[in-house]
Amino acid sequence: MQISPSVRAVQVPDDKPMHPGGTNIYLVGKGQALTIDSGEAMDHYKWMLRGYLAAVERSEIALAAITHHHADHSGNLKWANSIFNAEVIVHKRAVPLLKGKLPKKEHVRFLEDGDHIDMGGGVKPRVIFAPGHSVDSISYYLEDEGVLFTGDTLLGSSTTTVNDLGSYRQSLKILVDLPNLKVICPGHGAIVNDPRERLQGLIAHREMRERQILQVLDDGRPRTSWEIMEAVYPGLDKRLKRAATGNVETHIRQLEQEGRLLLHPGRARKPNPAKVQQEVEHAKYVDGVIKQARKLEDERRRAELRTQESPRSAAWARQPRYELVGRAKD
Ligand SMILES: [Zn+2]
């Protein structure tokens, strides 16, 4: 889908309840393109991107960038490097979090806040450090076209999870003030065509959640984060309850840091070593079965290919032969 003169979106369907509207991969620039995020290390992301390139695009992937280190954004960096020979570009803060996901050092470029990625033809997305969803979250801004790539800092069809609320609120304030802002390309969900309103809405939304939490606790009774979540989010989809509790906890951490909440410390349950061992063994067993199945599948595919290389001798004790009529030698 064309977003602006030099930006296209590849919207990949995805079945996670956290990602209504799917996961997005963006292409920036012509001829030699930049990808911003490239999905999880699963076949359907790779095939969707390759399918899009084959069917719609006339460019090649020269650079592969990410908005943050999470696996649903960074899973295909090595693959992009090996298939398209793309140079991988990452923010310095992401590097320690990307263990095993980066290609060799000579294929990686490191970014800092304020850097521009020059794609030629005046297309130069700028890097904006915007932590909060994760410690290494960055946005890319193409000011001439007014296109902002937010990764998971702002989502198109749902609210995101926040790791550090204080820095998250600051990041939103930086983004809402960007000049010429016209459209937000989020990491998941629909394209956002009213970017300022949405950013302002998010800032207000966080203020509202904080007020709600304070209200729940106003009767003076101590509560767990789960209990606060149930009061603040009545009727929430069950699959989102843990994530919502995470959100409540980010507010709690900020309120605690500000000295507005009193913490009654909990006590961790002692792990049962036998049970832990059992779980480890089971996980190993499952991994082994999956590995073995993949190996067998691979072998079968290779065997099928190999049969093309030689005559059908297995089916015939003696194979039929052909000669020209009337040319028989005596
Ligand atoms: Zn994500």
Short mmCIF file of C-alpha atoms and ligand atoms in Angstrom, two decimals:
data_model
loop_
_atom_site.label_atom_id
_atom_site.label_comp_id
_atom_site.label_asym_id
_atom_site.label_seq_id
_atom_site.Cartn_x
_atom_site.Cartn_y
_atom_site.Cartn_z
CA MET A 1 0.00 0.00 0.00
CA GLN A 2 1.35 3.42 -0.99
CA ILE A 3 1.51 5.80 2.01
CA SER A 4 3.38 8.79 0.55
CA PRO A 5 5.60 9.38 -2.51
CA SER A 6 8.46 7.31 -1.12
CA VAL A 7 6.81 5.10 1.52
CA ARG A 8 4.96 1.78 1.10
CA ALA A 9 3.42 -0.49 3.76
CA VAL A 10 3.31 -4.29 3.68
CA GLN A 11 0.59 -5.27 6.15
CA VAL A 12 1.07 -8.83 7.34
CA PRO A 13 -1.87 -10.60 9.03
CA ASP A 14 -1.07 -11.95 12.46
CA ASP A 15 -3.18 -13.85 15.02
CA LYS A 16 -1.88 -12.33 18.25
CA PRO A 17 -4.55 -10.68 20.43
CA MET A 18 -1.98 -7.95 21.19
CA HIS A 19 -1.77 -7.09 17.48
CA PRO A 20 -5.22 -6.35 16.09
CA GLY A 21 -4.74 -5.29 12.49
CA GLY A 22 -1.54 -7.31 12.08
CA THR A 23 2.13 -6.42 11.82
CA ASN A 24 3.56 -3.86 9.41
CA ILE A 25 6.74 -3.79 7.36
CA TYR A 26 7.58 -0.48 5.66
CA LEU A 27 9.62 0.24 2.55
CA VAL A 28 11.20 3.67 2.12
CA GLY A 29 12.93 4.99 -0.99
CA LYS A 30 13.05 3.91 -4.62
CA GLY A 31 15.44 1.61 -6.44
CA GLN A 32 17.41 0.84 -3.32
CA ALA A 33 14.89 0.67 -0.48
CA LEU A 34 15.05 0.73 3.30
CA THR A 35 12.85 -1.61 5.33
CA ILE A 36 11.66 -0.37 8.72
CA ASP A 37 10.94 -3.51 10.79
CA SER A 38 10.68 -6.87 9.09
CA GLY A 39 8.49 -9.04 11.29
CA GLU A 40 9.08 -12.16 13.32
CA ALA A 41 11.38 -15.01 12.25
CA MET A 42 8.46 -16.94 10.76
CA ASP A 43 7.93 -17.98 7.17
CA HIS A 44 4.78 -15.98 6.51
CA TYR A 45 6.56 -12.64 7.13
CA LYS A 46 9.34 -13.57 4.77
CA TRP A 47 6.98 -14.84 2.06
CA MET A 48 4.73 -11.80 2.37
CA LEU A 49 7.67 -9.43 1.97
CA ARG A 50 9.13 -11.42 -0.92
CA GLY A 51 5.68 -11.68 -2.51
CA TYR A 52 5.20 -7.94 -2.24
CA LEU A 53 8.62 -7.28 -3.72
CA ALA A 54 7.94 -9.68 -6.58
CA ALA A 55 4.41 -8.49 -7.35
CA VAL A 56 4.46 -4.75 -6.68
CA GLU A 57 7.93 -3.35 -6.15
CA ARG A 58 10.67 -2.51 -8.56
CA SER A 59 13.22 -1.92 -5.85
CA GLU A 60 15.66 -4.03 -3.90
CA ILE A 61 16.23 -4.00 -0.18
CA ALA A 62 19.52 -2.25 0.45
CA LEU A 63 19.05 -1.44 4.13
CA ALA A 64 17.13 -3.18 6.91
CA ALA A 65 16.31 -1.10 10.00
CA ILE A 66 14.23 -1.73 13.12
CA THR A 67 12.31 0.43 15.60
CA HIS A 68 13.35 -1.70 18.61
CA HIS A 69 14.81 -5.08 19.51
CA HIS A 70 11.59 -7.08 20.17
CA ALA A 71 11.41 -10.33 18.20
CA ASP A 72 8.31 -9.36 16.18
CA HIS A 73 10.34 -6.49 14.65
CA SER A 74 13.89 -7.79 14.51
CA GLY A 75 13.48 -11.51 13.76
CA ASN A 76 14.47 -11.30 10.10
CA LEU A 77 17.55 -9.09 10.10
CA LYS A 78 19.97 -11.93 9.44
CA TRP A 79 17.65 -13.27 6.78
CA ALA A 80 17.40 -9.86 5.04
CA ASN A 81 21.16 -9.69 5.03
CA SER A 82 21.60 -13.16 3.55
CA ILE A 83 18.75 -13.04 0.98
CA PHE A 84 18.95 -9.42 -0.21
CA ASN A 85 22.50 -8.68 0.85
CA ALA A 86 20.99 -5.79 2.83
CA GLU A 87 23.06 -3.78 5.25
CA VAL A 88 21.47 -3.93 8.71
CA ILE A 89 21.13 -0.68 10.68
CA VAL A 90 20.38 -0.57 14.38
CA HIS A 91 20.45 1.97 17.18
CA LYS A 92 23.43 1.58 19.52
CA ARG A 93 21.13 0.92 22.46
CA ALA A 94 19.60 -2.08 20.71
CA VAL A 95 22.88 -3.89 20.11
CA PRO A 96 23.24 -5.65 23.50
CA LEU A 97 19.58 -6.71 23.22
CA LEU A 98 19.97 -8.25 19.77
CA LYS A 99 22.26 -11.15 20.63
CA GLY A 100 22.23 -13.76 17.88
CA LYS A 101 19.94 -11.70 15.65
CA LEU A 102 22.54 -9.59 13.84
CA PRO A 103 24.65 -10.59 10.84
CA LYS A 104 28.45 -10.20 10.90
CA LYS A 105 29.72 -6.85 12.13
CA GLU A 106 30.85 -5.67 8.69
CA HIS A 107 27.21 -5.83 7.52
CA VAL A 108 25.86 -3.67 10.40
CA ARG A 109 25.67 0.13 10.70
CA PHE A 110 25.08 1.79 14.06
CA LEU A 111 22.73 4.72 14.57
CA GLU A 112 22.48 7.51 17.11
CA ASP A 113 19.75 9.98 17.98
CA GLY A 114 19.46 12.65 15.25
CA ASP A 115 21.20 10.61 12.51
CA HIS A 116 19.76 10.71 9.00
CA ILE A 117 19.60 7.68 6.72
CA ASP A 118 20.24 9.02 3.22
CA MET A 119 18.22 6.99 0.70
CA GLY A 120 19.03 9.32 -2.24
CA GLY A 121 16.63 11.65 -4.06
CA GLY A 122 16.29 13.80 -0.93
CA VAL A 123 14.69 10.96 1.06
CA LYS A 124 16.37 11.09 4.46
CA PRO A 125 14.47 9.62 7.43
CA ARG A 126 15.76 10.97 10.73
CA VAL A 127 16.28 8.89 13.86
CA ILE A 128 14.44 10.04 16.99
CA PHE A 129 15.27 8.27 20.23
CA ALA A 130 11.87 7.63 21.87
CA PRO A 131 12.22 5.13 24.74
CA GLY A 132 9.34 3.95 26.91
CA HIS A 133 7.81 0.92 25.18
CA SER A 134 11.34 -0.51 25.37
CA VAL A 135 14.66 1.01 26.42
CA ASP A 136 15.87 1.11 22.80
CA SER A 137 12.70 2.31 21.02
CA ILE A 138 13.32 4.76 18.21
CA SER A 139 11.08 6.48 15.69
CA TYR A 140 12.04 7.48 12.15
CA TYR A 141 10.75 10.74 10.72
CA LEU A 142 10.52 11.68 7.06
CA GLU A 143 9.78 15.35 7.60
CA ASP A 144 9.37 16.39 3.92
CA GLU A 145 6.54 13.88 3.52
CA GLY A 146 5.30 14.17 7.11
CA VAL A 147 5.58 10.41 7.75
CA LEU A 148 6.49 9.14 11.22
CA PHE A 149 7.38 5.49 11.91
CA THR A 150 6.65 4.76 15.56
CA GLY A 151 7.15 1.00 15.92
CA ASP A 152 5.31 0.06 19.10
CA THR A 153 5.51 3.52 20.70
CA LEU A 154 2.13 4.20 19.11
CA LEU A 155 -0.01 1.41 17.61
CA GLY A 156 -2.69 1.79 14.96
CA SER A 157 -5.49 -0.31 16.42
CA SER A 158 -4.74 -0.84 20.13
CA THR A 159 -2.81 0.59 23.05
CA THR A 160 0.76 -0.49 23.56
CA THR A 161 2.58 -1.85 26.60
CA VAL A 162 4.97 0.46 28.38
CA ASN A 163 8.17 -0.46 30.14
CA ASP A 164 9.11 2.94 31.57
CA LEU A 165 6.18 5.32 31.84
CA GLY A 166 8.18 8.43 32.72
CA SER A 167 10.30 8.25 29.56
CA TYR A 168 7.31 7.09 27.53
CA ARG A 169 5.36 10.24 28.37
CA GLN A 170 8.39 12.34 27.47
CA SER A 171 8.78 10.54 24.14
CA LEU A 172 5.11 11.19 23.26
CA LYS A 173 5.66 14.89 23.93
CA ILE A 174 8.66 14.97 21.57
CA LEU A 175 6.67 13.25 18.81
CA VAL A 176 3.54 15.40 19.14
CA ASP A 177 5.64 18.53 18.52
CA LEU A 178 7.22 17.35 15.25
CA PRO A 179 6.71 19.89 12.44
CA ASN A 180 4.70 18.94 9.34
CA LEU A 181 3.42 15.67 10.89
CA LYS A 182 0.78 14.12 8.58
CA VAL A 183 0.67 10.38 9.06
CA ILE A 184 1.91 7.76 11.52
CA CYS A 185 3.07 4.34 10.33
CA PRO A 186 2.79 2.12 13.43
CA GLY A 187 4.45 -1.25 14.02
CA HIS A 188 1.03 -2.92 14.27
CA GLY A 189 -2.48 -2.04 13.14
CA ALA A 190 -3.95 0.58 10.84
CA ILE A 191 -2.14 3.62 9.43
CA VAL A 192 -2.92 6.72 11.53
CA ASN A 193 -4.14 9.71 9.53
CA ASP A 194 -4.78 12.04 12.47
CA PRO A 195 -1.36 11.77 14.13
CA ARG A 196 -1.46 14.80 16.42
CA GLU A 197 -4.90 13.94 17.79
CA ARG A 198 -3.80 10.36 18.41
CA LEU A 199 -0.60 11.38 20.21
CA GLN A 200 -2.47 13.94 22.27
CA GLY A 201 -5.12 11.30 22.97
CA LEU A 202 -2.43 8.92 24.24
CA ILE A 203 -0.98 11.56 26.53
CA ALA A 204 -4.46 12.25 27.91
CA HIS A 205 -5.20 8.51 28.11
CA ARG A 206 -2.20 7.97 30.38
CA GLU A 207 -3.29 10.81 32.62
CA MET A 208 -6.76 9.25 32.83
CA ARG A 209 -5.38 5.79 33.75
CA GLU A 210 -3.32 7.36 36.50
CA ARG A 211 -6.40 9.08 37.90
CA GLN A 212 -8.38 5.81 37.74
CA ILE A 213 -5.69 3.92 39.65
CA LEU A 214 -5.57 6.61 42.31
CA GLN A 215 -9.36 6.44 42.55
CA VAL A 216 -9.38 2.65 43.03
CA LEU A 217 -6.90 3.01 45.88
CA ASP A 218 -8.70 5.98 47.38
CA ASP A 219 -10.58 3.87 49.97
CA GLY A 220 -7.26 3.17 51.71
CA ARG A 221 -7.33 -0.60 51.19
CA PRO A 222 -4.05 -2.04 49.76
CA ARG A 223 -4.54 -3.98 46.53
CA THR A 224 -2.44 -6.13 44.17
CA SER A 225 -1.76 -4.91 40.64
CA TRP A 226 -4.15 -7.62 39.35
CA GLU A 227 -6.98 -6.34 41.58
CA ILE A 228 -6.35 -2.78 40.43
CA MET A 229 -6.43 -3.98 36.81
CA GLU A 230 -9.78 -5.73 37.33
CA ALA A 231 -11.25 -2.53 38.75
CA VAL A 232 -9.79 -0.27 36.05
CA TYR A 233 -10.53 -2.55 33.06
CA PRO A 234 -13.93 -4.18 33.70
CA GLY A 235 -14.95 -6.72 31.02
CA LEU A 236 -11.52 -6.90 29.39
CA ASP A 237 -10.71 -9.73 26.92
CA LYS A 238 -9.19 -12.45 29.15
CA ARG A 239 -6.16 -12.85 26.90
CA LEU A 240 -5.22 -9.22 27.54
CA LYS A 241 -5.40 -9.30 31.34
CA ARG A 242 -1.72 -9.93 31.91
CA ALA A 243 -0.76 -7.14 29.52
CA ALA A 244 -3.22 -4.76 31.20
CA THR A 245 -1.74 -5.65 34.58
CA GLY A 246 1.66 -4.78 33.12
CA ASN A 247 0.26 -1.38 32.18
CA VAL A 248 -1.09 -0.84 35.68
CA GLU A 249 2.33 -1.79 37.07
CA THR A 250 4.10 0.84 34.98
CA HIS A 251 1.82 3.48 36.50
CA ILE A 252 2.42 2.02 39.95
CA ARG A 253 6.19 2.21 39.46
CA GLN A 254 6.00 5.83 38.42
CA LEU A 255 3.67 6.74 41.34
CA GLU A 256 5.97 4.89 43.71
CA GLN A 257 9.02 6.74 42.40
CA GLU A 258 7.15 9.98 42.95
CA GLY A 259 6.54 8.94 46.55
CA ARG A 260 2.77 8.77 46.12
CA LEU A 261 2.29 5.05 46.81
CA LEU A 262 3.20 2.94 49.81
CA LEU A 263 4.44 -0.55 48.95
CA HIS A 264 3.68 -3.60 51.11
CA PRO A 265 6.40 -5.99 49.86
CA GLY A 266 5.31 -9.42 48.63
CA ARG A 267 6.99 -12.75 49.23
CA ALA A 268 8.09 -14.88 46.30
CA ARG A 269 7.02 -18.53 46.21
CA LYS A 270 9.95 -20.94 46.58
CA PRO A 271 10.29 -22.88 43.35
CA ASN A 272 9.76 -26.64 43.65
CA PRO A 273 13.01 -28.05 42.19
CA ALA A 274 11.40 -31.31 41.07
CA LYS A 275 8.69 -29.47 39.19
CA VAL A 276 11.11 -27.03 37.61
CA GLN A 277 13.25 -29.95 36.46
CA GLN A 278 10.17 -31.66 35.02
CA GLU A 279 9.25 -28.56 33.05
CA VAL A 280 12.78 -28.18 31.70
CA GLU A 281 12.79 -31.84 30.60
CA HIS A 282 9.41 -31.50 28.92
CA ALA A 283 10.48 -28.36 27.03
CA LYS A 284 13.61 -30.20 25.87
CA TYR A 285 11.51 -33.15 24.73
CA VAL A 286 9.15 -30.89 22.75
CA ASP A 287 12.08 -29.05 21.14
CA GLY A 288 13.60 -32.40 20.20
CA VAL A 289 10.41 -33.67 18.54
CA ILE A 290 9.99 -30.43 16.57
CA LYS A 291 13.62 -30.53 15.46
CA GLN A 292 13.36 -34.16 14.42
CA ALA A 293 10.14 -33.51 12.46
CA ARG A 294 11.75 -30.58 10.63
CA LYS A 295 14.76 -32.73 9.80
CA LEU A 296 12.58 -35.52 8.42
CA GLU A 297 10.54 -33.08 6.38
CA ASP A 298 13.71 -31.60 4.98
CA GLU A 299 15.11 -35.02 4.15
CA ARG A 300 11.91 -35.99 2.36
CA ARG A 301 12.01 -32.82 0.27
CA ARG A 302 15.62 -33.47 -0.65
CA ALA A 303 14.86 -37.11 -1.48
CA GLU A 304 12.01 -35.99 -3.79
CA LEU A 305 14.39 -33.67 -5.58
CA ARG A 306 17.02 -36.40 -5.85
CA THR A 307 14.60 -38.75 -7.62
CA GLN A 308 14.56 -36.25 -10.48
CA GLU A 309 18.25 -36.82 -11.07
CA SER A 310 18.15 -40.49 -12.05
CA PRO A 311 15.99 -42.87 -14.18
CA ARG A 312 12.98 -44.67 -12.72
CA SER A 313 14.98 -47.80 -12.19
CA ALA A 314 13.16 -48.80 -9.01
CA ALA A 315 9.90 -49.39 -10.89
CA TRP A 316 11.40 -51.44 -13.75
CA ALA A 317 13.47 -54.60 -13.83
CA ARG A 318 14.13 -53.65 -17.45
CA GLN A 319 12.99 -50.28 -18.78
CA PRO A 320 11.11 -49.89 -22.08
CA ARG A 321 13.29 -48.78 -24.98
CA TYR A 322 12.47 -47.07 -28.27
CA GLU A 323 13.87 -47.22 -31.75
CA LEU A 324 12.93 -45.88 -35.19
CA VAL A 325 10.59 -48.04 -37.28
CA GLY A 326 12.34 -49.81 -40.13
CA ARG A 327 15.84 -49.07 -38.92
CA ALA A 328 16.40 -52.29 -37.03
CA LYS A 329 19.86 -53.74 -37.34
CA ASP A 330 19.91 -57.45 -38.04
ZN ZN B 1 5.67 -5.25 18.25
#
